[in-house]
Amino acid sequence: MTPESRVGSLVEELVEALGNEQVSTDEAALETYAVDQAPVLDFQLPKAVVFACTVADVQAILRLCARHGVAVVARGAGTGVSGGAHASRNSIVLSLERMNRILDLNADDETAVVEPGVINAALNEAAARHGLMYAPDPASFRMSTIGGNVATNAGGLRCAKYGVTRDSVLALDVVLADGSLLHTGHQTFKGVAGYDLTGLFVGSEGTLGIVVGVTVRLKYLPRAVQTIAAFYPDFRQAAAGVLAVGRARVQPAIMELLDGGTLAQLDHLHGSDLSSRGGSLLLIQTDGFGAGAEADVVRSVLAAGGATVSTESTAEAEQLVELRRNSRGVEVDDQYRVGEDVAVPRSRLVDYVAALEDLAAKHDVNLKVVAHAGDGNLHPTFWIDREDNAIDAGAMDRLNLALDASVVAALEMGGTITGEHGVGQYKLRWLGLEQPEPVRELQRRIKALFDPAGILNPGKAI
């Protein structure tokens, strides 16, 4: 049987097993679900988009794909920016967006059990009724799914205090490549029996199994929140302010850094006046019963460091945080505009910002930077200007040289090529710079143990 006939037979069997309403081969749907928001290196149309509604659906889909030797690319909301949900050759895209139920929310145990398609904001809305919250807080929280957060070990704005997705996941239900169902982890906050398979699946980008259920730990919804906006003449001084807050031994919930280019873009898009107030913004939020006292310390420390510090009203505070969530702008990353996701030790923030600015000047490319400064995770965006979709000779080479050099600079400072977005397809080119071959080979062997035929999201993550 030829590969084409195998795929045709698979689609027929998927329709027979699930029904026409759950299997799409419409050209527009294939194109939409073929990519996420990352630059596309190898555009492939999936053979079909399959919408699972139950765990049994996912098991049936995996068994059929395993039998036919067709790859499975799992997808949530498609908000990823590393190419982790890009379709592969000879693949189907498995959409989990219809598995969107909150199965249990136990306010006394402070846990929730959700399906992978639950939107981050929906879980938080449900938890808030009990005075609780789901702490991981990606900027895309209104669209991103918990399953996608798990796949990439997503971070977010509140990660300075509350950690990343892995820190809030207690247990997982996972369908393996052969269609079998596995439960990992525990319902309790503590538990060290056996190897930490839950931690292994978190951040594995759908290469080891398909997450169909997530048990998460909830945290207390803060009774009070204080937001401090500190404007500086330039980004390097603002980065120094981050270290000053750390030395004061205050733990903000949010500590975000925006450079002048980002402020100018936000002003253009939203009609704000941030650029008139300074060349860089350090946005800090304290929370909990001690929020006011902590905020007073932060204001004093930042003012002593030369910042213009404002006491924001509730409306202004909400606007500033909301503007930060939109700081990636309206553009989707492509080959001409690439948003990066490196992290460095906090003590090297100032050095790394300086290196980024020098690299942008050296290679004659544009740069803007936002950062989860509380944990050293930066999102520099490099791009080249185009006129009528044309670029000057050598511009793409300059852009890629700047990208490569920015990653090398982060690694030389003890950093990593990805803090929260994952490796996906796009960042594989740099993985070998961070991880030596023995480590990569061990990961390939783990992959082969869980997915011996290699059908789960091939060409991603490792």
Tab-separated table of C-alpha atoms in Angstrom:
chain	number	residue	atom	x	y	z
A	1	MET	CA	0.000	0.000	0.000
A	2	THR	CA	1.383	3.430	-0.943
A	3	PRO	CA	1.675	6.218	1.681
A	4	GLU	CA	-1.142	8.094	-0.071
A	5	SER	CA	-3.465	5.129	0.043
A	6	ARG	CA	-2.594	4.501	3.687
A	7	VAL	CA	-3.546	8.065	4.541
A	8	GLY	CA	-6.757	7.810	2.540
A	9	SER	CA	-7.650	4.646	4.381
A	10	LEU	CA	-6.792	6.274	7.720
A	11	VAL	CA	-9.067	9.250	7.067
A	12	GLU	CA	-11.912	6.898	6.156
A	13	GLU	CA	-11.369	4.915	9.357
A	14	LEU	CA	-11.208	8.109	11.448
A	15	VAL	CA	-14.538	9.231	9.992
A	16	GLU	CA	-15.995	5.815	10.663
A	17	ALA	CA	-14.772	5.865	14.270
A	18	LEU	CA	-15.559	9.485	15.130
A	19	GLY	CA	-18.013	10.840	12.579
A	20	ASN	CA	-17.736	13.496	9.879
A	21	GLU	CA	-18.118	16.370	12.334
A	22	GLN	CA	-14.845	15.448	14.048
A	23	VAL	CA	-12.661	14.960	10.963
A	24	SER	CA	-11.900	17.763	8.528
A	25	THR	CA	-9.992	17.670	5.251
A	26	ASP	CA	-11.189	21.106	4.194
A	27	GLU	CA	-8.307	23.020	2.614
A	28	ALA	CA	-8.872	26.144	4.722
A	29	ALA	CA	-8.923	24.123	7.955
A	30	LEU	CA	-5.774	22.248	6.965
A	31	GLU	CA	-3.936	25.508	6.326
A	32	THR	CA	-5.146	27.075	9.578
A	33	TYR	CA	-4.208	24.120	11.750
A	34	ALA	CA	-0.897	23.450	9.996
A	35	VAL	CA	0.959	26.148	11.952
A	36	ASP	CA	1.058	28.032	15.225
A	37	GLN	CA	2.412	31.577	15.692
A	38	ALA	CA	6.085	30.723	15.122
A	39	PRO	CA	8.143	31.292	11.972
A	40	VAL	CA	7.535	28.420	9.552
A	41	LEU	CA	10.612	26.462	8.480
A	42	ASP	CA	8.935	23.584	6.638
A	43	PHE	CA	5.296	24.176	5.755
A	44	GLN	CA	3.357	20.929	5.505
A	45	LEU	CA	-0.376	20.451	5.175
A	46	PRO	CA	-1.723	17.790	7.520
A	47	LYS	CA	-3.698	14.973	5.945
A	48	ALA	CA	-6.610	15.825	8.224
A	49	VAL	CA	-7.541	17.821	11.305
A	50	VAL	CA	-9.146	15.551	13.879
A	51	PHE	CA	-11.134	16.992	16.781
A	52	ALA	CA	-11.177	14.801	19.884
A	53	CYS	CA	-14.057	15.195	22.326
A	54	THR	CA	-13.241	12.436	24.823
A	55	VAL	CA	-10.312	10.420	26.132
A	56	ALA	CA	-11.666	7.454	24.187
A	57	ASP	CA	-11.494	9.550	21.009
A	58	VAL	CA	-7.813	10.272	21.598
A	59	GLN	CA	-7.120	6.589	22.231
A	60	ALA	CA	-8.894	5.583	19.028
A	61	ILE	CA	-7.031	8.227	17.008
A	62	LEU	CA	-3.637	7.142	18.349
A	63	ARG	CA	-4.333	3.459	17.688
A	64	LEU	CA	-5.392	4.157	14.104
A	65	CYS	CA	-2.424	6.437	13.413
A	66	ALA	CA	-0.021	3.891	14.911
A	67	ARG	CA	-1.482	1.175	12.702
A	68	HIS	CA	-1.097	3.320	9.580
A	69	GLY	CA	2.276	4.841	10.487
A	70	VAL	CA	0.953	8.418	10.345
A	71	ALA	CA	2.356	11.087	12.660
A	72	VAL	CA	0.211	12.903	15.231
A	73	VAL	CA	0.737	16.584	16.032
A	74	ALA	CA	-1.288	17.605	19.082
A	75	ARG	CA	-2.613	21.151	19.209
A	76	GLY	CA	-4.448	23.359	21.680
A	77	ALA	CA	-5.208	26.978	20.802
A	78	GLY	CA	-2.204	27.419	18.506
A	79	THR	CA	-0.732	30.316	20.512
A	80	GLY	CA	2.741	28.739	20.659
A	81	VAL	CA	5.647	30.653	19.162
A	82	SER	CA	8.302	27.950	18.728
A	83	GLY	CA	6.715	25.786	16.029
A	84	GLY	CA	5.781	22.998	18.417
A	85	ALA	CA	2.348	22.596	16.792
A	86	HIS	CA	3.480	22.791	13.157
A	87	ALA	CA	2.270	19.925	11.000
A	88	SER	CA	4.882	17.397	9.916
A	89	ARG	CA	5.096	15.426	6.693
A	90	ASN	CA	2.576	12.581	6.617
A	91	SER	CA	0.747	13.759	9.727
A	92	ILE	CA	-2.663	14.531	11.118
A	93	VAL	CA	-3.252	17.413	13.523
A	94	LEU	CA	-5.056	16.301	16.669
A	95	SER	CA	-7.014	19.247	18.070
A	96	LEU	CA	-7.887	19.029	21.758
A	97	GLU	CA	-9.821	22.305	21.881
A	98	ARG	CA	-13.193	20.562	22.275
A	99	MET	CA	-12.018	18.746	25.415
A	100	ASN	CA	-12.696	21.855	27.478
A	101	ARG	CA	-14.422	20.756	30.674
A	102	ILE	CA	-13.406	21.521	34.241
A	103	LEU	CA	-14.037	18.071	35.681
A	104	ASP	CA	-13.549	18.920	39.351
A	105	LEU	CA	-12.641	21.916	41.494
A	106	ASN	CA	-12.052	21.095	45.158
A	107	ALA	CA	-11.782	24.321	47.142
A	108	ASP	CA	-10.765	22.528	50.364
A	109	ASP	CA	-7.975	20.553	48.706
A	110	GLU	CA	-7.152	23.581	46.528
A	111	THR	CA	-6.962	21.458	43.383
A	112	ALA	CA	-8.718	21.249	40.037
A	113	VAL	CA	-8.935	18.533	37.399
A	114	VAL	CA	-9.337	19.799	33.859
A	115	GLU	CA	-9.337	18.588	30.296
A	116	PRO	CA	-6.521	19.866	28.075
A	117	GLY	CA	-8.696	22.269	26.079
A	118	VAL	CA	-9.708	24.363	29.097
A	119	ILE	CA	-8.688	27.982	28.557
A	120	ASN	CA	-6.366	29.363	31.210
A	121	ALA	CA	-8.706	32.317	31.874
A	122	ALA	CA	-11.731	30.010	32.234
A	123	LEU	CA	-10.015	28.013	34.978
A	124	ASN	CA	-9.068	31.212	36.771
A	125	GLU	CA	-12.630	32.501	36.550
A	126	ALA	CA	-13.954	29.299	38.088
A	127	ALA	CA	-11.283	29.269	40.798
A	128	ALA	CA	-11.883	32.921	41.703
A	129	ARG	CA	-15.390	32.074	42.915
A	130	HIS	CA	-13.665	30.155	45.735
A	131	GLY	CA	-10.997	32.767	46.457
A	132	LEU	CA	-8.424	30.768	44.493
A	133	MET	CA	-6.418	31.143	41.307
A	134	TYR	CA	-4.405	29.048	38.872
A	135	ALA	CA	-1.038	30.762	39.256
A	136	PRO	CA	0.659	30.243	35.843
A	137	ASP	CA	-0.141	33.380	33.905
A	138	PRO	CA	1.010	33.407	30.266
A	139	ALA	CA	0.383	36.638	28.378
A	140	SER	CA	-1.975	34.647	26.123
A	141	PHE	CA	-4.042	33.443	29.111
A	142	ARG	CA	-7.320	34.486	27.471
A	143	MET	CA	-6.666	32.102	24.558
A	144	SER	CA	-4.073	29.519	25.585
A	145	THR	CA	-5.164	26.135	26.865
A	146	ILE	CA	-3.979	24.281	29.953
A	147	GLY	CA	-2.877	21.390	27.737
A	148	GLY	CA	-0.738	23.745	25.681
A	149	ASN	CA	0.660	25.287	28.858
A	150	VAL	CA	1.632	21.800	30.026
A	151	ALA	CA	3.179	20.906	26.673
A	152	THR	CA	5.581	23.847	26.793
A	153	ASN	CA	5.865	24.282	30.573
A	154	ALA	CA	4.587	27.818	30.017
A	155	GLY	CA	5.588	30.651	32.316
A	156	GLY	CA	4.019	34.079	32.341
A	157	LEU	CA	3.842	37.313	34.259
A	158	ARG	CA	3.300	35.859	37.746
A	159	CYS	CA	6.173	33.390	37.446
A	160	ALA	CA	8.479	35.660	39.489
A	161	LYS	CA	6.610	34.570	42.627
A	162	TYR	CA	4.519	31.558	41.695
A	163	GLY	CA	6.722	29.640	39.276
A	164	VAL	CA	5.964	28.068	35.912
A	165	THR	CA	3.402	25.449	34.867
A	166	ARG	CA	5.400	22.503	36.212
A	167	ASP	CA	5.199	24.016	39.709
A	168	SER	CA	1.389	23.829	39.623
A	169	VAL	CA	0.863	20.393	38.018
A	170	LEU	CA	0.242	17.502	40.406
A	171	ALA	CA	-0.927	14.724	38.084
A	172	LEU	CA	-1.557	13.942	34.425
A	173	ASP	CA	-3.638	11.561	32.358
A	174	VAL	CA	-1.699	10.751	29.202
A	175	VAL	CA	-2.499	8.656	26.133
A	176	LEU	CA	0.634	6.971	24.848
A	177	ALA	CA	1.535	6.309	21.219
A	178	ASP	CA	-0.091	2.851	21.267
A	179	GLY	CA	-3.382	4.262	22.591
A	180	SER	CA	-2.941	3.098	26.170
A	181	LEU	CA	-3.924	5.434	29.011
A	182	LEU	CA	-1.445	6.304	31.761
A	183	HIS	CA	-2.024	8.209	35.016
A	184	THR	CA	0.986	9.879	36.640
A	185	GLY	CA	1.451	11.872	39.816
A	186	HIS	CA	-0.839	12.319	42.793
A	187	GLN	CA	-3.671	14.389	44.258
A	188	THR	CA	-1.537	15.584	47.156
A	189	PHE	CA	0.858	18.530	47.211
A	190	LYS	CA	3.651	16.201	48.319
A	191	GLY	CA	4.541	12.870	46.737
A	192	VAL	CA	7.882	11.318	45.819
A	193	ALA	CA	6.978	7.708	44.997
A	194	GLY	CA	8.968	6.491	41.984
A	195	TYR	CA	10.358	8.605	39.180
A	196	ASP	CA	8.710	11.941	38.462
A	197	LEU	CA	6.970	11.021	35.225
A	198	THR	CA	4.615	13.970	35.594
A	199	GLY	CA	7.562	16.341	35.492
A	200	LEU	CA	8.920	14.498	32.464
A	201	PHE	CA	5.711	14.950	30.474
A	202	VAL	CA	5.426	18.648	31.384
A	203	GLY	CA	7.375	20.515	28.727
A	204	SER	CA	7.769	17.500	26.419
A	205	GLU	CA	5.805	19.245	23.638
A	206	GLY	CA	3.601	16.277	22.751
A	207	THR	CA	6.564	14.059	21.840
A	208	LEU	CA	6.054	11.460	24.598
A	209	GLY	CA	2.276	11.274	24.889
A	210	ILE	CA	-0.968	13.224	24.523
A	211	VAL	CA	-2.114	14.887	27.744
A	212	VAL	CA	-5.871	14.351	28.182
A	213	GLY	CA	-6.281	15.345	31.828
A	214	VAL	CA	-4.452	17.687	34.193
A	215	THR	CA	-4.663	17.912	37.980
A	216	VAL	CA	-3.405	21.308	39.104
A	217	ARG	CA	-2.695	22.947	42.416
A	218	LEU	CA	-4.497	26.226	43.037
A	219	LYS	CA	-3.176	29.153	45.057
A	220	TYR	CA	-4.948	31.796	47.122
A	221	LEU	CA	-6.343	34.752	45.223
A	222	PRO	CA	-4.493	37.780	46.656
A	223	ARG	CA	-6.572	40.014	48.925
A	224	ALA	CA	-4.573	43.075	47.886
A	225	VAL	CA	-2.500	44.068	44.874
A	226	GLN	CA	-0.197	47.044	44.448
A	227	THR	CA	1.288	48.075	41.098
A	228	ILE	CA	4.392	50.221	40.776
A	229	ALA	CA	5.471	51.794	37.495
A	230	ALA	CA	9.099	52.926	37.447
A	231	PHE	CA	10.297	54.835	34.387
A	232	TYR	CA	13.988	55.048	33.557
A	233	PRO	CA	15.994	56.913	30.922
A	234	ASP	CA	17.181	53.642	29.365
A	235	PHE	CA	16.777	49.886	29.533
A	236	ARG	CA	20.104	49.159	31.213
A	237	GLN	CA	19.266	51.330	34.229
A	238	ALA	CA	15.867	49.644	34.461
A	239	ALA	CA	17.538	46.217	34.443
A	240	ALA	CA	19.742	47.387	37.298
A	241	GLY	CA	16.558	48.269	39.185
A	242	VAL	CA	15.544	44.602	39.078
A	243	LEU	CA	18.669	43.641	41.005
A	244	ALA	CA	18.081	46.437	43.494
A	245	VAL	CA	14.643	45.054	44.331
A	246	GLY	CA	16.141	41.590	44.790
A	247	ARG	CA	18.781	42.928	47.164
A	248	ALA	CA	15.974	44.492	49.220
A	249	ARG	CA	14.642	40.929	49.653
A	250	VAL	CA	11.169	41.761	48.431
A	251	GLN	CA	9.368	39.134	46.317
A	252	PRO	CA	7.079	40.758	43.727
A	253	ALA	CA	4.427	38.667	42.023
A	254	ILE	CA	5.099	40.444	38.724
A	255	MET	CA	8.314	42.140	37.624
A	256	GLU	CA	8.225	43.083	33.945
A	257	LEU	CA	10.663	45.131	31.916
A	258	LEU	CA	9.811	46.990	28.687
A	259	ASP	CA	12.294	48.885	26.542
A	260	GLY	CA	11.782	52.143	24.640
A	261	GLY	CA	10.898	50.437	21.360
A	262	THR	CA	8.170	48.449	23.071
A	263	LEU	CA	6.764	51.552	24.781
A	264	ALA	CA	6.655	53.408	21.456
A	265	GLN	CA	4.833	50.527	19.784
A	266	LEU	CA	2.303	50.295	22.600
A	267	ASP	CA	1.670	54.028	22.364
A	268	HIS	CA	1.099	53.708	18.625
A	269	LEU	CA	-1.267	50.761	18.988
A	270	HIS	CA	-3.205	51.808	22.085
A	271	GLY	CA	-2.938	55.581	22.306
A	272	SER	CA	-1.016	55.505	25.589
A	273	ASP	CA	1.661	58.020	26.563
A	274	LEU	CA	4.293	55.710	28.024
A	275	SER	CA	7.159	56.996	25.853
A	276	SER	CA	6.715	60.522	27.178
A	277	ARG	CA	7.334	59.244	30.718
A	278	GLY	CA	10.664	57.523	30.114
A	279	GLY	CA	12.829	55.386	27.879
A	280	SER	CA	12.100	52.138	29.705
A	281	LEU	CA	9.479	50.830	32.117
A	282	LEU	CA	9.912	48.500	35.067
A	283	LEU	CA	6.430	47.295	36.025
A	284	ILE	CA	6.208	45.648	39.447
A	285	GLN	CA	3.221	44.169	41.232
A	286	THR	CA	3.154	43.017	44.838
A	287	ASP	CA	0.289	40.965	46.216
A	288	GLY	CA	-1.113	39.435	49.383
A	289	PHE	CA	-1.701	40.899	52.823
A	290	GLY	CA	1.745	42.506	52.784
A	291	ALA	CA	1.354	44.062	49.342
A	292	GLY	CA	1.314	47.637	50.619
A	293	ALA	CA	4.381	47.273	52.820
A	294	GLU	CA	6.323	45.520	50.061
A	295	ALA	CA	5.302	48.166	47.545
A	296	ASP	CA	6.597	50.913	49.847
A	297	VAL	CA	10.002	49.223	49.972
A	298	VAL	CA	10.052	48.784	46.197
A	299	ARG	CA	9.176	52.437	45.560
A	300	SER	CA	11.919	53.607	47.892
A	301	VAL	CA	14.559	51.344	46.354
A	302	LEU	CA	13.694	52.271	42.766
A	303	ALA	CA	13.527	56.007	43.466
A	304	ALA	CA	16.962	55.807	45.091
A	305	GLY	CA	18.225	54.241	41.871
A	306	GLY	CA	17.112	57.145	39.713
A	307	ALA	CA	13.689	55.978	38.577
A	308	THR	CA	10.616	58.151	38.280
A	309	VAL	CA	8.228	56.113	40.393
A	310	SER	CA	4.470	56.493	40.206
A	311	THR	CA	1.714	55.296	42.490
A	312	GLU	CA	-0.858	53.999	40.083
A	313	SER	CA	-4.590	54.050	40.593
A	314	THR	CA	-6.517	50.826	40.085
A	315	ALA	CA	-7.569	51.726	36.551
A	316	GLU	CA	-4.056	52.767	35.556
A	317	ALA	CA	-2.560	49.650	37.111
A	318	GLU	CA	-4.898	47.374	35.206
A	319	GLN	CA	-4.126	49.231	31.990
A	320	LEU	CA	-0.367	48.923	32.467
A	321	VAL	CA	-0.519	45.188	33.113
A	322	GLU	CA	-2.858	44.750	30.167
A	323	LEU	CA	-0.524	46.722	27.907
A	324	ARG	CA	2.335	44.473	28.991
A	325	ARG	CA	0.314	41.429	27.981
A	326	ASN	CA	-0.032	42.952	24.517
A	327	SER	CA	3.595	43.969	24.212
A	328	ARG	CA	4.361	41.425	21.476
A	329	GLY	CA	2.322	43.684	19.213
A	330	VAL	CA	-0.066	42.664	16.473
A	331	GLU	CA	2.497	40.975	14.247
A	332	VAL	CA	2.882	37.227	13.995
A	333	ASP	CA	6.466	36.034	13.937
A	334	ASP	CA	7.798	35.073	10.528
A	335	GLN	CA	11.173	34.757	8.825
A	336	TYR	CA	11.596	38.553	8.890
A	337	ARG	CA	10.568	39.074	12.538
A	338	VAL	CA	11.601	36.656	15.261
A	339	GLY	CA	10.728	36.942	18.944
A	340	GLU	CA	13.212	35.088	21.123
A	341	ASP	CA	12.834	33.480	24.546
A	342	VAL	CA	16.183	33.274	26.300
A	343	ALA	CA	16.893	33.367	30.007
A	344	VAL	CA	20.019	34.389	31.888
A	345	PRO	CA	20.876	34.559	35.587
A	346	ARG	CA	19.349	37.721	37.007
A	347	SER	CA	22.780	39.021	37.901
A	348	ARG	CA	23.590	39.109	34.177
A	349	LEU	CA	20.479	40.983	33.042
A	350	VAL	CA	22.294	44.269	32.613
A	351	ASP	CA	25.149	42.574	30.709
A	352	TYR	CA	22.765	40.734	28.428
A	353	VAL	CA	20.697	43.795	27.622
A	354	ALA	CA	23.907	45.591	26.692
A	355	ALA	CA	24.917	42.673	24.483
A	356	LEU	CA	21.550	42.701	22.692
A	357	GLU	CA	21.786	46.395	21.949
A	358	ASP	CA	25.345	46.009	20.658
A	359	LEU	CA	24.339	43.075	18.434
A	360	ALA	CA	21.405	44.968	16.931
A	361	ALA	CA	23.698	47.873	16.070
A	362	LYS	CA	26.454	45.623	14.751
A	363	HIS	CA	24.156	43.682	12.407
A	364	ASP	CA	21.943	46.655	11.483
A	365	VAL	CA	18.656	45.077	12.586
A	366	ASN	CA	15.770	46.398	14.668
A	367	LEU	CA	15.346	45.356	18.280
A	368	LYS	CA	12.764	45.618	21.026
A	369	VAL	CA	12.843	43.791	24.339
A	370	VAL	CA	10.365	42.799	27.007
A	371	ALA	CA	11.307	40.592	29.913
A	372	HIS	CA	9.964	38.625	32.815
A	373	ALA	CA	12.731	40.329	34.718
A	374	GLY	CA	11.980	38.632	38.025
A	375	ASP	CA	13.452	35.374	36.784
A	376	GLY	CA	15.772	36.594	34.032
A	377	ASN	CA	13.581	35.493	31.114
A	378	LEU	CA	13.888	37.928	28.200
A	379	HIS	CA	11.920	38.191	24.969
A	380	PRO	CA	14.025	40.169	22.501
A	381	THR	CA	12.452	40.612	19.083
A	382	PHE	CA	14.733	41.157	16.099
A	383	TRP	CA	13.366	42.212	12.737
A	384	ILE	CA	14.276	43.751	9.402
A	385	ASP	CA	12.248	46.347	7.561
A	386	ARG	CA	10.577	45.538	4.259
A	387	GLU	CA	9.057	47.689	1.568
A	388	ASP	CA	6.386	46.040	-0.565
A	389	ASN	CA	7.543	42.656	0.798
A	390	ALA	CA	11.050	43.274	-0.570
A	391	ILE	CA	14.223	43.332	1.519
A	392	ASP	CA	17.650	44.664	0.768
A	393	ALA	CA	20.408	42.231	-0.118
A	394	GLY	CA	21.954	40.546	2.895
A	395	ALA	CA	19.197	41.564	5.322
A	396	MET	CA	18.169	37.996	6.065
A	397	ASP	CA	21.800	37.057	6.675
A	398	ARG	CA	22.167	39.961	9.109
A	399	LEU	CA	19.000	38.962	10.938
A	400	ASN	CA	20.109	35.358	11.374
A	401	LEU	CA	23.591	36.397	12.457
A	402	ALA	CA	22.032	38.606	15.137
A	403	LEU	CA	19.753	35.780	16.291
A	404	ASP	CA	22.592	33.273	16.469
A	405	ALA	CA	24.834	35.704	18.307
A	406	SER	CA	22.099	36.595	20.822
A	407	VAL	CA	21.630	32.935	21.721
A	408	VAL	CA	25.382	32.356	22.036
A	409	ALA	CA	25.672	35.419	24.269
A	410	ALA	CA	22.930	34.081	26.568
A	411	LEU	CA	24.626	30.696	26.840
A	412	GLU	CA	27.996	32.280	27.574
A	413	MET	CA	26.365	34.078	30.510
A	414	GLY	CA	25.055	30.814	31.944
A	415	GLY	CA	21.643	31.070	30.312
A	416	THR	CA	19.361	28.901	28.196
A	417	ILE	CA	17.960	29.034	24.661
A	418	THR	CA	14.356	28.895	25.898
A	419	GLY	CA	12.838	29.941	29.187
A	420	GLU	CA	9.183	29.113	28.567
A	421	HIS	CA	8.225	28.795	24.900
A	422	GLY	CA	9.850	25.431	24.262
A	423	VAL	CA	12.212	24.258	21.535
A	424	GLY	CA	9.548	23.255	19.014
A	425	GLN	CA	10.811	23.115	15.475
A	426	TYR	CA	12.311	26.588	15.225
A	427	LYS	CA	14.860	26.433	18.059
A	428	LEU	CA	16.297	23.000	17.241
A	429	ARG	CA	19.127	24.764	15.423
A	430	TRP	CA	20.462	25.976	18.792
A	431	LEU	CA	19.742	22.990	21.035
A	432	GLY	CA	23.141	21.424	20.433
A	433	LEU	CA	24.823	24.574	21.707
A	434	GLU	CA	23.222	24.078	25.131
A	435	GLN	CA	22.988	20.316	25.484
A	436	PRO	CA	25.950	18.016	24.744
A	437	GLU	CA	25.400	14.935	22.617
A	438	PRO	CA	25.288	12.413	25.507
A	439	VAL	CA	22.367	14.340	26.990
A	440	ARG	CA	20.577	14.557	23.655
A	441	GLU	CA	21.111	10.847	22.994
A	442	LEU	CA	19.610	9.973	26.380
A	443	GLN	CA	16.554	12.055	25.497
A	444	ARG	CA	16.231	10.266	22.153
A	445	ARG	CA	16.309	6.938	23.993
A	446	ILE	CA	13.561	8.130	26.365
A	447	LYS	CA	11.534	9.218	23.341
A	448	ALA	CA	11.989	5.792	21.742
A	449	LEU	CA	10.791	4.087	24.927
A	450	PHE	CA	7.515	6.011	24.975
A	451	ASP	CA	7.079	6.269	21.194
A	452	PRO	CA	9.013	3.478	19.455
A	453	ALA	CA	7.551	4.217	15.999
A	454	GLY	CA	8.270	7.939	16.322
A	455	ILE	CA	4.756	9.098	15.438
A	456	LEU	CA	4.309	11.698	18.210
A	457	ASN	CA	5.199	15.204	16.989
A	458	PRO	CA	8.333	14.166	15.102
A	459	GLY	CA	11.059	16.737	14.541
A	460	LYS	CA	10.217	18.805	17.614
A	461	ALA	CA	11.687	19.435	21.065
A	462	ILE	CA	14.742	17.151	20.991
